[in-house]
Amino acid sequence: MKDITEDKRSIARRIGWFSCMSKRQPLAPVGQWVALLLAVAIGPLVAEVAAAASLNVLWYGQNPIYDGKMSELAAKAATYDPWGDGSSTWNLTIWNPQGPAPNFADYDVLAIGTGGNAWNFSFDPTGIFSNKEAISAARGSRTFLSGQDADAHYFLGAGTRPGTSADGPFGFLVNAVNWAGSGTGMGIVALTDGWFPTAHPYNRRWWLDDRSFLKEELDGYVSYFLEDSVVIPPTTSQFPVNEGLTTAGLSNWNNSAHAAFNKNIPGYISINDAGTHPGYAVTIVTASEANGSTQKPRKKSVPEPSLTFGLLGVFTVAAGWLRRK
């Protein structure tokens, strides 16, 4: 915030200086044109400084009820800021699995919810399978994988607490999307691909399918079991991806997690451990980016040197002209 504040003050000083100069004598028509040009030049700078971080979020759709709940989540995302260090707005697009494939390069993150077929879920992996190559090509530097079905608990409740709890499903989902979308390329968020540890018609297993873009990296490292004790390791508790979350807030959801990962999986690190299953994580993220920000870098708050010198030149000419009048 320091850089943005200083930029605003700098712009204000320039405007104030010009105003003082103009008060010495009413502006002639030429002077009025100079003032107008300066206002046009400075306006975009002020707007650029004040611009908030935003993410282009592509959410894999399921049905009108589910899609509506995720739209509600997106609308509230910018209100989540437990650490007071800034938040992000989401520009949400729901991807209909039966519809045309989106241009994945247009998005900061692809979020894939719980692979289930009950309780207002109707997950169909067709779109994921048929776009395996395109998704792989667009994938960026960050992937967030979890055995927790936070989207289900967001609107079904998390044990005795509402799913909209900041230290619970709501905060978990916002952190996941913000973190994955704040790297380079298109980040990935993928929640559990089923609820039951054994074969069940409510499951929609897709992670380890040959047509899955995740198959190669997950094969041999995924296990399915129920876990209600989620532990945030001390080593990752202060990572931005865990902002505002606690071990208590992620546990006791009446089955907090439905899948887990062997912690020896290459390229990933655990940010949430399976409390009753040593050696397993319920949520893993790209190791090299694990401590990365949950805010997409904003536009430059300082104008380019050429623009700065150009504005100073205009100010100099304007000041000289006014003094001669």
PDB file of N, CA, C and O in Angstrom, residues 108-110 139-145 175-189 240-241 268 285-297:
ATOM      1  N   ASP A 108      -7.015 -17.081 -15.316  1.00  0.00           N
ATOM      2  CA  ASP A 108      -5.944 -17.203 -14.323  1.00  0.00           C
ATOM      3  C   ASP A 108      -6.005 -18.531 -13.592  1.00  0.00           C
ATOM      4  O   ASP A 108      -4.989 -19.012 -13.088  1.00  0.00           O
ATOM      5  N   VAL A 109      -7.203 -19.116 -13.513  1.00  0.00           N
ATOM      6  CA  VAL A 109      -7.349 -20.356 -12.752  1.00  0.00           C
ATOM      7  C   VAL A 109      -8.566 -21.138 -13.240  1.00  0.00           C
ATOM      8  O   VAL A 109      -9.594 -20.555 -13.598  1.00  0.00           O
ATOM      9  N   LEU A 110      -8.412 -22.458 -13.275  1.00  0.00           N
ATOM     10  CA  LEU A 110      -9.516 -23.382 -13.541  1.00  0.00           C
ATOM     11  C   LEU A 110      -9.824 -24.106 -12.238  1.00  0.00           C
ATOM     12  O   LEU A 110      -8.951 -24.772 -11.672  1.00  0.00           O
ATOM     13  N   ARG A 139      -1.770 -24.914 -18.511  1.00  0.00           N
ATOM     14  CA  ARG A 139      -1.425 -24.977 -17.087  1.00  0.00           C
ATOM     15  C   ARG A 139      -0.232 -24.105 -16.752  1.00  0.00           C
ATOM     16  O   ARG A 139       0.753 -24.041 -17.485  1.00  0.00           O
ATOM     17  N   GLY A 140      -0.358 -23.446 -15.608  1.00  0.00           N
ATOM     18  CA  GLY A 140       0.693 -22.538 -15.189  1.00  0.00           C
ATOM     19  C   GLY A 140       1.557 -23.106 -14.085  1.00  0.00           C
ATOM     20  O   GLY A 140       1.783 -24.315 -13.999  1.00  0.00           O
ATOM     21  N   SER A 141       1.988 -22.216 -13.204  1.00  0.00           N
ATOM     22  CA  SER A 141       2.981 -22.583 -12.196  1.00  0.00           C
ATOM     23  C   SER A 141       2.394 -23.124 -10.901  1.00  0.00           C
ATOM     24  O   SER A 141       3.137 -23.589 -10.041  1.00  0.00           O
ATOM     25  N   ARG A 142       1.063 -23.079 -10.738  1.00  0.00           N
ATOM     26  CA  ARG A 142       0.478 -23.474  -9.454  1.00  0.00           C
ATOM     27  C   ARG A 142      -0.676 -24.465  -9.605  1.00  0.00           C
ATOM     28  O   ARG A 142      -1.577 -24.258 -10.421  1.00  0.00           O
ATOM     29  N   THR A 143      -0.627 -25.518  -8.791  1.00  0.00           N
ATOM     30  CA  THR A 143      -1.710 -26.501  -8.735  1.00  0.00           C
ATOM     31  C   THR A 143      -2.061 -26.770  -7.277  1.00  0.00           C
ATOM     32  O   THR A 143      -1.173 -26.982  -6.446  1.00  0.00           O
ATOM     33  N   PHE A 144      -3.348 -26.764  -6.986  1.00  0.00           N
ATOM     34  CA  PHE A 144      -3.887 -26.977  -5.641  1.00  0.00           C
ATOM     35  C   PHE A 144      -4.803 -28.190  -5.712  1.00  0.00           C
ATOM     36  O   PHE A 144      -5.823 -28.165  -6.404  1.00  0.00           O
ATOM     37  N   LEU A 145      -4.454 -29.267  -5.012  1.00  0.00           N
ATOM     38  CA  LEU A 145      -5.238 -30.503  -5.041  1.00  0.00           C
ATOM     39  C   LEU A 145      -5.675 -30.860  -3.626  1.00  0.00           C
ATOM     40  O   LEU A 145      -4.864 -30.842  -2.699  1.00  0.00           O
ATOM     41  N   ASN A 175      -9.110 -18.980  -0.557  1.00  0.00           N
ATOM     42  CA  ASN A 175      -7.651 -19.093  -0.554  1.00  0.00           C
ATOM     43  C   ASN A 175      -7.153 -19.963  -1.709  1.00  0.00           C
ATOM     44  O   ASN A 175      -6.159 -19.641  -2.367  1.00  0.00           O
ATOM     45  N   ALA A 176      -7.838 -21.081  -1.935  1.00  0.00           N
ATOM     46  CA  ALA A 176      -7.416 -22.010  -2.984  1.00  0.00           C
ATOM     47  C   ALA A 176      -7.404 -21.330  -4.348  1.00  0.00           C
ATOM     48  O   ALA A 176      -6.414 -21.398  -5.094  1.00  0.00           O
ATOM     49  N   VAL A 177      -8.500 -20.672  -4.678  1.00  0.00           N
ATOM     50  CA  VAL A 177      -8.610 -20.020  -5.985  1.00  0.00           C
ATOM     51  C   VAL A 177      -7.650 -18.834  -6.087  1.00  0.00           C
ATOM     52  O   VAL A 177      -6.963 -18.658  -7.105  1.00  0.00           O
ATOM     53  N   ASN A 178      -7.584 -18.018  -5.043  1.00  0.00           N
ATOM     54  CA  ASN A 178      -6.696 -16.853  -5.080  1.00  0.00           C
ATOM     55  C   ASN A 178      -5.232 -17.267  -5.220  1.00  0.00           C
ATOM     56  O   ASN A 178      -4.465 -16.648  -5.968  1.00  0.00           O
ATOM     57  N   TRP A 179      -4.847 -18.302  -4.490  1.00  0.00           N
ATOM     58  CA  TRP A 179      -3.450 -18.755  -4.571  1.00  0.00           C
ATOM     59  C   TRP A 179      -3.141 -19.343  -5.951  1.00  0.00           C
ATOM     60  O   TRP A 179      -2.158 -18.960  -6.596  1.00  0.00           O
ATOM     61  N   ALA A 180      -3.979 -20.266  -6.402  1.00  0.00           N
ATOM     62  CA  ALA A 180      -3.723 -20.928  -7.684  1.00  0.00           C
ATOM     63  C   ALA A 180      -3.752 -19.935  -8.842  1.00  0.00           C
ATOM     64  O   ALA A 180      -3.019 -20.090  -9.825  1.00  0.00           O
ATOM     65  N   GLY A 181      -4.591 -18.908  -8.729  1.00  0.00           N
ATOM     66  CA  GLY A 181      -4.722 -17.935  -9.808  1.00  0.00           C
ATOM     67  C   GLY A 181      -3.700 -16.824  -9.790  1.00  0.00           C
ATOM     68  O   GLY A 181      -3.684 -15.986 -10.696  1.00  0.00           O
ATOM     69  N   SER A 182      -2.830 -16.802  -8.784  1.00  0.00           N
ATOM     70  CA  SER A 182      -1.872 -15.701  -8.653  1.00  0.00           C
ATOM     71  C   SER A 182      -0.469 -16.058  -9.114  1.00  0.00           C
ATOM     72  O   SER A 182       0.482 -15.313  -8.866  1.00  0.00           O
ATOM     73  N   GLY A 183      -0.342 -17.186  -9.785  1.00  0.00           N
ATOM     74  CA  GLY A 183       0.948 -17.542 -10.359  1.00  0.00           C
ATOM     75  C   GLY A 183       1.004 -17.123 -11.814  1.00  0.00           C
ATOM     76  O   GLY A 183       0.341 -16.179 -12.238  1.00  0.00           O
ATOM     77  N   THR A 184       1.799 -17.830 -12.603  1.00  0.00           N
ATOM     78  CA  THR A 184       1.852 -17.575 -14.038  1.00  0.00           C
ATOM     79  C   THR A 184       1.019 -18.629 -14.757  1.00  0.00           C
ATOM     80  O   THR A 184       0.849 -19.746 -14.270  1.00  0.00           O
ATOM     81  N   GLY A 185       0.488 -18.282 -15.925  1.00  0.00           N
ATOM     82  CA  GLY A 185      -0.349 -19.215 -16.656  1.00  0.00           C
ATOM     83  C   GLY A 185      -1.652 -19.487 -15.926  1.00  0.00           C
ATOM     84  O   GLY A 185      -2.062 -18.738 -15.033  1.00  0.00           O
ATOM     85  N   MET A 186      -2.317 -20.577 -16.287  1.00  0.00           N
ATOM     86  CA  MET A 186      -3.595 -20.932 -15.668  1.00  0.00           C
ATOM     87  C   MET A 186      -3.365 -21.915 -14.519  1.00  0.00           C
ATOM     88  O   MET A 186      -2.928 -23.046 -14.725  1.00  0.00           O
ATOM     89  N   GLY A 187      -3.661 -21.466 -13.311  1.00  0.00           N
ATOM     90  CA  GLY A 187      -3.552 -22.342 -12.158  1.00  0.00           C
ATOM     91  C   GLY A 187      -4.677 -23.364 -12.136  1.00  0.00           C
ATOM     92  O   GLY A 187      -5.680 -23.227 -12.838  1.00  0.00           O
ATOM     93  N   ILE A 188      -4.509 -24.388 -11.311  1.00  0.00           N
ATOM     94  CA  ILE A 188      -5.504 -25.460 -11.192  1.00  0.00           C
ATOM     95  C   ILE A 188      -5.919 -25.624  -9.733  1.00  0.00           C
ATOM     96  O   ILE A 188      -5.073 -25.647  -8.834  1.00  0.00           O
ATOM     97  N   VAL A 189      -7.229 -25.715  -9.505  1.00  0.00           N
ATOM     98  CA  VAL A 189      -7.777 -26.133  -8.215  1.00  0.00           C
ATOM     99  C   VAL A 189      -8.651 -27.344  -8.497  1.00  0.00           C
ATOM    100  O   VAL A 189      -9.550 -27.281  -9.342  1.00  0.00           O
ATOM    101  N   PRO A 240       0.422 -17.837   2.806  1.00  0.00           N
ATOM    102  CA  PRO A 240      -0.797 -17.132   2.385  1.00  0.00           C
ATOM    103  C   PRO A 240      -1.944 -18.062   1.989  1.00  0.00           C
ATOM    104  O   PRO A 240      -3.113 -17.715   2.181  1.00  0.00           O
ATOM    105  N   VAL A 241      -1.632 -19.240   1.460  1.00  0.00           N
ATOM    106  CA  VAL A 241      -2.682 -20.164   1.046  1.00  0.00           C
ATOM    107  C   VAL A 241      -3.491 -20.675   2.237  1.00  0.00           C
ATOM    108  O   VAL A 241      -4.606 -21.184   2.077  1.00  0.00           O
ATOM    109  N   TYR A 268       5.194 -31.674  -4.979  1.00  0.00           N
ATOM    110  CA  TYR A 268       4.142 -31.101  -4.145  1.00  0.00           C
ATOM    111  C   TYR A 268       4.563 -31.085  -2.675  1.00  0.00           C
ATOM    112  O   TYR A 268       5.472 -31.808  -2.261  1.00  0.00           O
ATOM    113  N   VAL A 285      -0.014 -28.673  -2.570  1.00  0.00           N
ATOM    114  CA  VAL A 285       0.154 -27.603  -3.554  1.00  0.00           C
ATOM    115  C   VAL A 285       1.545 -27.718  -4.170  1.00  0.00           C
ATOM    116  O   VAL A 285       2.431 -28.383  -3.627  1.00  0.00           O
ATOM    117  N   THR A 286       1.722 -27.060  -5.287  1.00  0.00           N
ATOM    118  CA  THR A 286       3.021 -27.049  -5.953  1.00  0.00           C
ATOM    119  C   THR A 286       4.089 -26.566  -4.983  1.00  0.00           C
ATOM    120  O   THR A 286       4.008 -25.450  -4.454  1.00  0.00           O
ATOM    121  N   ALA A 287       5.097 -27.387  -4.744  1.00  0.00           N
ATOM    122  CA  ALA A 287       6.089 -27.096  -3.709  1.00  0.00           C
ATOM    123  C   ALA A 287       6.850 -25.797  -3.959  1.00  0.00           C
ATOM    124  O   ALA A 287       7.073 -25.008  -3.038  1.00  0.00           O
ATOM    125  N   SER A 288       7.240 -25.563  -5.192  1.00  0.00           N
ATOM    126  CA  SER A 288       8.056 -24.386  -5.499  1.00  0.00           C
ATOM    127  C   SER A 288       7.305 -23.072  -5.340  1.00  0.00           C
ATOM    128  O   SER A 288       7.915 -22.005  -5.248  1.00  0.00           O
ATOM    129  N   GLU A 289       5.963 -23.139  -5.285  1.00  0.00           N
ATOM    130  CA  GLU A 289       5.137 -21.930  -5.182  1.00  0.00           C
ATOM    131  C   GLU A 289       4.326 -21.895  -3.891  1.00  0.00           C
ATOM    132  O   GLU A 289       3.484 -21.011  -3.708  1.00  0.00           O
ATOM    133  N   ALA A 290       4.582 -22.831  -2.991  1.00  0.00           N
ATOM    134  CA  ALA A 290       3.714 -23.022  -1.824  1.00  0.00           C
ATOM    135  C   ALA A 290       3.548 -21.771  -0.972  1.00  0.00           C
ATOM    136  O   ALA A 290       2.463 -21.508  -0.445  1.00  0.00           O
ATOM    137  N   ASN A 291       4.599 -20.995  -0.822  1.00  0.00           N
ATOM    138  CA  ASN A 291       4.540 -19.798   0.024  1.00  0.00           C
ATOM    139  C   ASN A 291       4.248 -18.545  -0.792  1.00  0.00           C
ATOM    140  O   ASN A 291       4.471 -17.423  -0.333  1.00  0.00           O
ATOM    141  N   GLY A 292       3.720 -18.727  -1.990  1.00  0.00           N
ATOM    142  CA  GLY A 292       3.437 -17.596  -2.862  1.00  0.00           C
ATOM    143  C   GLY A 292       2.222 -16.802  -2.431  1.00  0.00           C
ATOM    144  O   GLY A 292       1.384 -17.258  -1.655  1.00  0.00           O
ATOM    145  N   SER A 293       2.107 -15.612  -2.970  1.00  0.00           N
ATOM    146  CA  SER A 293       1.022 -14.697  -2.625  1.00  0.00           C
ATOM    147  C   SER A 293      -0.328 -15.209  -3.122  1.00  0.00           C
ATOM    148  O   SER A 293      -0.410 -15.982  -4.078  1.00  0.00           O
ATOM    149  N   THR A 294      -1.387 -14.750  -2.466  1.00  0.00           N
ATOM    150  CA  THR A 294      -2.748 -15.043  -2.917  1.00  0.00           C
ATOM    151  C   THR A 294      -3.348 -13.842  -3.638  1.00  0.00           C
ATOM    152  O   THR A 294      -4.558 -13.766  -3.825  1.00  0.00           O
ATOM    153  N   GLN A 295      -2.489 -12.909  -4.044  1.00  0.00           N
ATOM    154  CA  GLN A 295      -2.947 -11.746  -4.791  1.00  0.00           C
ATOM    155  C   GLN A 295      -2.181 -11.628  -6.096  1.00  0.00           C
ATOM    156  O   GLN A 295      -0.954 -11.583  -6.096  1.00  0.00           O
ATOM    157  N   LYS A 296      -2.904 -11.602  -7.187  1.00  0.00           N
ATOM    158  CA  LYS A 296      -2.287 -11.427  -8.495  1.00  0.00           C
ATOM    159  C   LYS A 296      -1.576 -10.083  -8.526  1.00  0.00           C
ATOM    160  O   LYS A 296      -2.131  -9.078  -8.086  1.00  0.00           O
ATOM    161  N   PRO A 297      -0.329 -10.033  -9.022  1.00  0.00           N
ATOM    162  CA  PRO A 297       0.366  -8.740  -9.093  1.00  0.00           C
ATOM    163  C   PRO A 297      -0.469  -7.710  -9.829  1.00  0.00           C
ATOM    164  O   PRO A 297      -1.032  -7.986 -10.890  1.00  0.00           O
TER     165      PRO A 297
END
